[in-house]
Coordinates of C-alpha atoms and ligand atoms in Angstrom, one line a residue:
X25 CA 0.0 0.1 0.2
X26 CA 1.1 3.9 -1.0
X27 CA 1.3 6.2 2.1
X28 CA -0.3 9.5 1.1
X29 CA 3.6 11.2 0.2
X30 CA 4.2 8.3 -2.2
X31 CA 0.9 9.2 -3.9
X32 CA 1.3 12.8 -3.6
X33 CA 4.8 12.0 -5.5
X34 CA 3.5 9.8 -7.7
X35 CA 0.7 11.7 -8.4
X36 CA 2.3 14.8 -9.8
X37 CA 4.7 12.5 -11.9
X38 CA 1.7 11.9 -13.6
X39 CA 0.9 14.9 -14.2
X40 CA 4.4 16.0 -15.5
X41 CA 4.1 13.0 -17.8
X42 CA 1.3 14.7 -19.1
X43 CA 2.0 18.6 -19.0
X44 CA 5.2 17.2 -21.4
X45 CA 2.5 14.7 -23.8
X46 CA 2.5 16.2 -27.8
X47 CA -0.6 13.0 -28.0
X48 CA 1.7 11.0 -29.9
X49 CA 4.9 12.0 -28.2
X50 CA 6.1 13.3 -25.7
X51 CA 8.9 16.0 -25.0
X52 CA 11.5 15.9 -22.4
X53 CA 10.6 19.1 -20.9
X54 CA 9.8 22.5 -23.2
X55 CA 11.1 24.9 -24.1
X56 CA 15.0 22.8 -23.4
X57 CA 14.0 20.0 -25.4
X58 CA 10.8 20.5 -27.6
X59 CA 10.7 17.4 -29.9
X60 CA 10.7 13.7 -29.4
X61 CA 14.6 12.0 -28.0
X62 CA 14.7 8.6 -29.0
X63 CA 16.0 7.1 -25.3
X64 CA 13.6 10.0 -23.7
X65 CA 10.8 8.5 -25.4
X66 CA 11.2 4.7 -24.5
X67 CA 11.6 5.1 -21.3
X68 CA 9.3 7.2 -20.8
X69 CA 6.8 4.3 -21.8
X70 CA 7.5 3.0 -19.2
X71 CA 5.9 5.3 -17.0
X72 CA 3.2 5.6 -19.3
X73 CA 2.5 2.0 -18.5
X74 CA 1.4 2.3 -15.3
X75 CA -2.1 5.1 -16.0
X76 CA -2.3 4.9 -20.1
X77 CA -0.6 1.6 -21.5
X78 CA -2.4 2.2 -25.2
X79 CA -0.4 5.7 -25.0
X80 CA 3.0 3.7 -23.6
X81 CA 3.1 1.9 -27.0
X82 CA 2.9 4.7 -29.4
X83 CA 5.0 6.6 -27.8
X84 CA 7.4 4.2 -28.9
X85 CA 5.8 3.6 -32.4
X86 CA 6.4 7.3 -33.3
X87 CA 9.6 7.5 -32.4
X88 CA 10.6 3.9 -35.1
X89 CA 8.0 5.5 -37.7
X90 CA 10.8 7.5 -38.3
X91 CA 13.6 4.6 -38.2
X92 CA 16.0 5.4 -41.5
X93 CA 15.8 2.3 -44.4
X94 CA 19.1 1.7 -43.3
X95 CA 17.9 0.5 -39.5
X96 CA 19.3 3.9 -37.6
X97 CA 16.6 5.4 -35.6
X98 CA 17.6 8.9 -35.0
X99 CA 18.4 10.6 -31.4
X100 CA 16.0 13.3 -32.4
X101 CA 12.6 13.0 -34.2
X102 CA 12.0 16.8 -35.5
X103 CA 7.8 17.2 -34.9
X104 CA 7.1 20.3 -35.5
X105 CA 8.7 24.1 -35.7
X106 CA 10.8 25.1 -32.7
X107 CA 13.9 27.7 -33.3
X108 CA 13.7 27.8 -29.8
X109 CA 16.6 24.6 -29.7
X110 CA 19.9 24.5 -31.5
X111 CA 20.7 22.6 -34.2
X112 CA 17.3 22.0 -35.6
X113 CA 17.0 20.3 -39.2
X114 CA 18.7 23.2 -41.2
X115 CA 21.8 22.1 -39.4
X116 CA 21.2 18.3 -40.2
X117 CA 20.1 17.9 -43.1
X118 CA 19.5 14.5 -43.3
X119 CA 16.2 15.5 -45.4
X120 CA 16.9 12.5 -47.9
X121 CA 17.5 9.9 -45.3
X122 CA 14.5 10.4 -43.8
X123 CA 11.0 7.9 -44.3
X124 CA 9.3 10.4 -43.7
X125 CA 8.4 14.5 -44.3
X126 CA 9.2 15.2 -41.0
X127 CA 12.7 15.8 -40.2
X128 CA 15.1 14.0 -37.9
X129 CA 18.9 14.2 -36.8
X130 CA 21.5 11.9 -38.5
X131 CA 22.8 10.1 -35.0
X132 CA 21.1 7.6 -32.9
X133 CA 21.5 7.8 -29.8
X134 CA 21.7 4.6 -26.9
X135 CA 19.1 1.7 -27.5
X136 CA 16.9 1.0 -24.7
X137 CA 13.9 0.2 -26.6
X138 CA 14.1 -3.9 -26.4
X139 CA 15.3 -4.0 -22.7
X140 CA 11.5 -1.3 -23.0
X141 CA 9.6 -3.4 -24.8
X142 CA 9.8 -5.9 -22.7
X143 CA 9.3 -4.8 -19.2
X144 CA 5.7 -3.3 -21.0
X145 CA 5.1 -6.9 -22.1
X146 CA 6.1 -8.5 -19.1
X147 CA 3.8 -5.9 -16.9
X148 CA 0.7 -5.9 -19.5
X149 CA -2.3 -5.9 -17.8
X150 CA -3.5 -5.7 -21.5
X151 CA -1.1 -8.7 -22.7
X152 CA -3.4 -8.8 -26.1
X153 CA -2.3 -5.6 -27.1
X154 CA 1.2 -5.8 -25.7
X155 CA 1.7 -9.0 -27.6
X156 CA 0.0 -7.0 -31.2
X157 CA 2.0 -4.2 -30.3
X158 CA 5.5 -5.8 -29.5
X159 CA 5.1 -8.8 -32.3
X160 CA 4.6 -5.2 -35.0
X161 CA 7.9 -3.8 -33.4
X162 CA 9.9 -6.4 -32.5
X163 CA 11.7 -6.5 -36.6
X164 CA 11.5 -3.1 -36.3
X165 CA 14.1 -3.1 -33.2
X166 CA 16.3 -6.2 -34.3
X167 CA 17.1 -3.9 -37.5
X168 CA 18.3 -1.1 -35.3
X169 CA 20.4 -3.6 -33.1
X170 CA 21.8 -5.5 -37.3
X171 CA 22.1 -1.6 -37.9
X172 CA 24.6 -1.4 -34.8
X173 CA 26.7 -4.2 -35.5
X174 CA 27.1 -3.6 -39.3
X175 CA 27.9 0.3 -39.0
X176 CA 29.2 1.1 -36.2
X177 CA 31.4 -2.4 -35.4
X178 CA 32.4 -3.0 -39.2
X179 CA 35.6 -5.1 -37.6
X180 CA 33.3 -7.7 -36.3
X181 CA 34.6 -7.0 -32.5
X182 CA 31.4 -7.3 -31.0
X183 CA 31.6 -3.4 -29.4
X184 CA 29.8 -0.9 -31.0
X185 CA 31.4 2.4 -31.4
X186 CA 29.5 6.0 -31.0
X187 CA 30.3 8.8 -33.5
X188 CA 29.8 11.9 -31.8
X189 CA 28.9 12.9 -27.7
X190 CA 25.5 13.0 -28.2
X191 CA 25.2 9.2 -29.2
X192 CA 26.1 8.2 -25.5
X193 CA 23.5 10.5 -24.4
X194 CA 26.3 11.5 -22.2
X195 CA 27.7 14.8 -23.6
X196 CA 29.7 16.3 -21.8
X197 CA 30.5 13.9 -20.4
X198 CA 34.6 13.9 -19.0
X199 CA 35.2 10.9 -21.4
X200 CA 35.5 12.2 -24.0
X201 CA 37.3 15.0 -23.3
X202 CA 40.3 13.7 -25.5
X203 CA 38.7 12.0 -27.7
X204 CA 36.7 15.7 -28.4
X205 CA 40.2 17.6 -28.5
X206 CA 41.1 15.9 -31.8
X207 CA 37.5 17.4 -33.2
X208 CA 39.4 20.6 -35.0
X209 CA 36.7 22.8 -34.8
X210 CA 38.2 25.2 -37.6
X211 CA 35.8 25.4 -40.4
X212 CA 32.8 25.4 -37.7
X213 CA 30.0 27.7 -39.2
X214 CA 28.8 30.3 -37.0
X215 CA 26.1 29.3 -35.0
X216 CA 24.0 30.8 -32.1
X217 CA 23.4 27.8 -28.6
X218 CA 19.5 28.5 -27.8
X219 CA 20.2 26.2 -24.8
X220 CA 21.6 28.3 -22.6
X221 CA 18.7 30.8 -23.1
X222 CA 16.9 28.1 -21.2
X223 CA 18.6 26.4 -19.0
X224 CA 22.3 28.1 -16.7
X225 CA 25.1 28.0 -18.8
X226 CA 26.7 26.7 -15.6
X227 CA 24.4 23.3 -16.2
X228 CA 25.6 23.0 -19.3
X229 CA 28.1 21.9 -22.1
X230 CA 30.8 24.6 -22.4
X231 CA 31.4 26.5 -25.9
X232 CA 34.2 24.8 -27.4
X233 CA 32.4 21.2 -27.2
X234 CA 29.5 22.3 -28.9
X235 CA 31.3 23.8 -31.3
X236 CA 33.5 20.2 -31.7
X237 CA 29.4 19.2 -31.8
X238 CA 28.4 21.0 -34.4
X239 CA 31.7 20.2 -36.7
X240 CA 31.0 16.5 -36.1
X241 CA 27.6 16.8 -37.2
X242 CA 28.9 19.1 -40.4
X243 CA 31.8 16.3 -41.0
X244 CA 28.9 14.4 -41.2
X245 CA 26.9 15.7 -43.3
X246 CA 29.4 16.3 -46.1
X247 CA 29.5 12.6 -46.5
X248 CA 25.8 12.3 -46.7
X249 CA 25.2 10.5 -44.3
X250 CA 26.0 7.8 -45.2
X251 CA 26.5 4.8 -42.5
X252 CA 29.0 2.3 -44.4
X253 CA 31.7 5.9 -44.9
X254 CA 30.8 7.5 -41.2
X255 CA 32.7 5.2 -38.9
X256 CA 36.3 4.8 -40.5
X257 CA 35.4 8.5 -41.6
X258 CA 35.3 9.5 -38.0
X259 CA 37.9 11.5 -36.0
X260 CA 35.2 11.2 -33.3
X261 CA 34.8 7.0 -32.9
X262 CA 34.5 6.0 -29.3
X263 CA 33.9 2.4 -27.3
X264 CA 31.6 3.6 -24.7
X265 CA 30.7 0.4 -22.0
X266 CA 27.6 1.9 -20.7
X267 CA 26.3 2.3 -24.6
X268 CA 27.4 -1.7 -25.4
X269 CA 25.9 -3.0 -22.1
X270 CA 22.5 -1.3 -22.9
X271 CA 22.5 -2.6 -26.5
X272 CA 23.3 -6.0 -24.9
X273 CA 20.6 -6.0 -22.5
X274 CA 18.2 -5.1 -25.4
X275 CA 19.2 -8.2 -27.4
X276 CA 19.1 -10.5 -24.8
X277 CA 15.5 -8.7 -24.0
X278 CA 14.3 -8.8 -27.7
X279 CA 15.4 -12.6 -27.7
X280 CA 13.8 -13.4 -24.8
X281 CA 10.6 -11.4 -25.8
X282 CA 11.1 -13.1 -29.6
X283 CA 11.1 -16.6 -28.3
X284 CA 8.2 -15.9 -26.6
X285 CA 6.3 -15.1 -29.2
X286 CA 7.5 -17.5 -32.1
X287 CA 10.4 -15.4 -33.8
X288 CA 12.6 -18.1 -33.4
X289 CA 15.2 -16.1 -36.3
X290 CA 15.5 -13.1 -34.5
X291 CA 15.8 -15.1 -31.3
X292 CA 18.9 -16.5 -32.3
X293 CA 20.3 -13.5 -33.4
X294 CA 19.4 -11.1 -30.8
X295 CA 21.3 -14.2 -28.4
X296 CA 24.5 -14.3 -30.8
X297 CA 24.8 -10.5 -30.1
X298 CA 24.2 -10.0 -26.8
X299 CA 26.9 -13.2 -26.4
X300 CA 29.3 -11.9 -28.3
X301 CA 29.5 -8.4 -26.7
X302 CA 29.7 -9.9 -23.3
X303 CA 32.3 -11.7 -24.0
X304 CA 33.6 -8.3 -25.6
X305 CA 32.8 -6.2 -22.7
X306 CA 35.8 -8.1 -20.9
X307 CA 38.3 -5.9 -23.0
X308 CA 37.0 -3.0 -21.0
X309 CA 38.1 -3.5 -17.5
X310 CA 40.0 -2.2 -15.4
X311 CA 41.6 -3.8 -12.3
X312 CA 43.6 -0.9 -11.5
X313 CA 39.5 1.1 -11.2
X314 CA 37.7 -2.2 -10.6
X315 CA 35.4 -0.6 -13.8
X316 CA 34.9 -1.0 -16.8
X317 CA 36.6 2.2 -19.2
X318 CA 35.7 3.9 -22.5
X319 CA 38.4 2.4 -25.3
X320 CA 39.1 5.3 -28.2
X321 CA 39.1 3.3 -31.1
X322 CA 41.1 6.0 -33.4
X323 CA 43.8 5.5 -31.2
X324 CA 43.3 1.7 -30.1
X325 CA 43.8 3.3 -25.7
X326 CA 42.0 2.7 -23.1
X327 CA 40.3 6.7 -21.6
X328 CA 41.3 6.1 -18.2
X329 CA 38.0 8.3 -16.9
X330 CA 36.1 7.0 -13.6
X331 CA 32.7 8.1 -15.1
X332 CA 29.5 6.3 -14.6
X333 CA 29.9 4.9 -18.1
X334 CA 31.8 2.2 -16.5
X335 CA 29.3 0.9 -14.1
X336 CA 26.4 0.9 -15.8
X337 CA 27.6 -2.8 -17.6
X338 CA 25.9 -4.0 -14.6
X339 CA 22.6 -3.4 -16.1
X340 CA 23.6 -6.3 -18.3
X341 CA 24.6 -10.2 -17.6
X342 CA 28.1 -9.4 -16.5
X343 CA 30.2 -12.1 -15.2
X344 CA 29.2 -12.3 -11.1
X345 CA 32.7 -11.0 -10.1
X346 CA 32.5 -8.3 -12.3
X347 CA 28.9 -7.4 -11.0
X348 CA 30.5 -7.7 -7.2
X349 CA 33.2 -5.4 -7.9
X350 CA 30.6 -2.9 -9.6
X351 CA 28.6 -3.6 -6.5
X352 CA 32.1 -2.6 -3.9
X353 CA 32.8 0.3 -6.5
X354 CA 29.5 2.1 -6.5
X355 CA 29.3 1.4 -2.3
X356 CA 33.0 3.3 -1.7
X357 CA 31.5 5.9 -4.4
X358 CA 29.1 6.1 -1.7
X359 CA 30.8 6.8 0.9
X360 CA 31.9 10.4 -0.6
X361 CA 28.4 11.0 -1.8
X362 CA 25.1 12.1 -0.3
X363 CA 22.9 10.9 -3.5
X364 CA 23.6 8.4 -5.4
X365 CA 25.3 8.1 -8.3
X366 CA 27.6 10.8 -9.4
X367 CA 28.1 10.5 -13.4
X368 CA 31.7 10.7 -12.6
X369 CA 33.9 10.0 -9.4
X370 CA 33.7 13.3 -7.4
X371 CA 37.3 12.5 -6.0
X372 CA 38.5 12.6 -9.8
X373 CA 40.2 16.4 -10.6
X374 CA 37.6 17.3 -13.2
X375 CA 34.6 16.2 -11.5
X376 CA 32.3 19.2 -11.6
X377 CA 28.8 19.0 -9.6
X378 CA 26.6 21.0 -11.4
X379 CA 27.4 20.8 -14.9
X380 CA 25.6 17.9 -16.5
X381 CA 27.0 14.8 -17.4
X382 CA 30.9 15.6 -15.1
X383 CA 29.4 14.7 -11.3
X384 CA 25.6 15.7 -11.3
X385 CA 22.9 12.5 -10.5
X386 CA 20.5 11.2 -13.6
X387 CA 17.6 9.3 -12.2
X388 CA 17.3 7.1 -15.3
X389 CA 20.8 6.1 -15.1
X390 CA 20.4 5.5 -11.7
X391 CA 17.0 3.2 -12.5
X392 CA 19.7 1.0 -14.6
X393 CA 22.4 0.3 -12.1
X394 CA 19.8 0.1 -9.9
X395 CA 18.0 -2.7 -12.0
X396 CA 21.5 -4.0 -13.2
X397 CA 22.9 -3.9 -8.9
X398 CA 19.4 -5.6 -7.8
X399 CA 19.5 -8.9 -10.6
X400 CA 22.6 -9.4 -9.9
X401 CA 22.3 -10.0 -6.0
X402 CA 23.6 -6.2 -4.5
X403 CA 19.8 -5.1 -3.2
X404 CA 21.3 -3.2 -0.8
X405 CA 23.2 -1.0 -3.1
X406 CA 20.2 -1.1 -5.3
X407 CA 18.4 -0.3 -2.4
X408 CA 20.1 2.6 -1.3
X409 CA 20.1 4.1 -5.3
X410 CA 16.0 4.1 -5.1
X411 CA 16.0 5.2 -2.0
X412 CA 18.5 8.4 -2.7
X413 CA 16.4 9.0 -5.9
X414 CA 12.8 9.7 -3.8
X415 CA 15.0 11.5 -1.3
X416 CA 16.0 14.0 -4.4
X417 CA 13.2 14.5 -5.6
X418 CA 11.2 15.2 -2.8
X419 CA 14.1 17.9 -1.8
X420 CA 14.0 19.5 -5.5
X421 CA 11.3 18.1 -7.2
X422 CA 11.3 16.5 -11.0
X423 CA 14.4 18.2 -12.2
X424 CA 16.5 16.7 -15.4
X425 CA 19.4 16.1 -12.9
X426 CA 21.0 17.1 -9.8
X427 CA 23.8 18.1 -7.8
X428 CA 25.0 14.5 -6.1
X429 CA 26.5 16.7 -2.5
X430 CA 23.3 19.4 -2.5
X431 CA 20.8 18.3 -4.2
X432 CA 20.4 21.1 -6.0
X433 CA 18.2 21.1 -9.3
X434 CA 20.0 21.8 -12.5
X435 CA 19.2 21.6 -16.0
X436 CA 15.8 21.4 -17.3
X437 CA 12.3 21.3 -14.9
X438 CA 9.5 19.3 -14.8
X439 CA 11.2 16.6 -16.2
X440 CA 9.5 13.5 -18.4
X441 CA 12.1 10.6 -17.9
X442 CA 12.4 11.9 -14.6
X443 CA 8.8 11.4 -13.6
X444 CA 8.6 7.8 -15.4
X445 CA 11.4 6.5 -13.2
X446 CA 10.0 7.7 -10.4
X447 CA 6.7 6.1 -11.2
X448 CA 9.0 3.2 -11.8
X449 CA 10.9 3.3 -8.6
X450 CA 7.5 3.7 -6.3
X451 CA 6.8 0.4 -8.2
X452 CA 9.0 -2.7 -6.6
X453 CA 11.9 -3.7 -9.2
X454 CA 12.9 -7.0 -10.2
X455 CA 15.3 -9.2 -7.5
X456 CA 16.6 -12.1 -8.6
X457 CA 14.1 -14.7 -9.6
X458 CA 12.5 -12.6 -11.3
X459 CA 12.4 -13.4 -15.2
X460 CA 15.5 -13.0 -16.3
Ligands
DGY13 C1 21.1 18.4 -26.4 O1 20.5 19.4 -27.1 O2 21.9 18.9 -25.5 C2 20.6 17.3 -26.1 O3 21.7 16.7 -25.4 C3 21.4 16.4 -27.8 O4 20.6 15.2 -27.9

């Protein structure tokens, strides 16, 4: 039974989701992010499912209606014109590639869709609806996964690379500092940022980072968004353990769902991707750090940066000793952080408690880490993360992210996926023995 405080928090979360609902898709928050974002939408569907299952499926269907012919699912769908956001469709110029007249960006985002639809089906009250919608999405999500292994792992290593910091979802992580430094901003077209008119500039990426973000977009645009060429041509090619863990988890979940729905070929292929991805993940382990590290594919070297990207692999079925080591690392971080989980180790010199992905806490990552820890039998750490997340909401509302020491709300407010994750957290999380 939910107490009054939890009931109020849940009603407020639901209200925020309705506030940001644009009918067939949801904006992360109005003003700062006025379109549909890929992983925001999929994770937000988990929240919708608690009070409107059909609406949850529509969120994901709308995203996949904009999947490119080659299988890529774009990171933003620009459903409406809005000059309050930069960079808009006039910068991306992907027109030839998009399946509908609605413009999209030309890069992708963490592939949480496979994980999300399995969760929607597992918990569905309307089983018939869930199976129909999942059956339609299954080949589309599978095509996206195949796209990753074809175009982002051309050497067949089992690990995919991101080609733009925005693809990781962790835009200005300290992980990208060195590889992004190699992207010369020379030739970048003049531009005016809009994000800093909606959010405190101290919470956002720097101008130098934005110049490089845009320079990379121009670079890919010059290659006609031809994914067969982008990987090898990109000056930024990084293997992110967190991103790969999300892909592996989604492949595993898609395999299980495909089995249930009698799609044997999708099941077998997805399982193969997951097995290879998990085996290859081992090459990213750092004994010295007690966590996984990013790998710079352009230089062939590890990026020695203790970020949350190296903790996220617990979301996939990594070997038990690795999960235990990550649980210990998380417990250690918990000694120095008031609210878990900081997006970067607070003891690192580059840590910044307010600036986007360089230190603040994000509820969506907390959700995935807590889910993985609980499944691996580390319930104490999982419970601490869930408890800290709900304390953040009580103290600072439904922000985009939070200062790990002070709970100061950062970035945008009335944030959709924060609200969705709160609804999830107010519902018991999976434990060992639940569907694996
Ligand atoms: C932004 O505009 O800040 C987004 O994170 C890019 O996806």
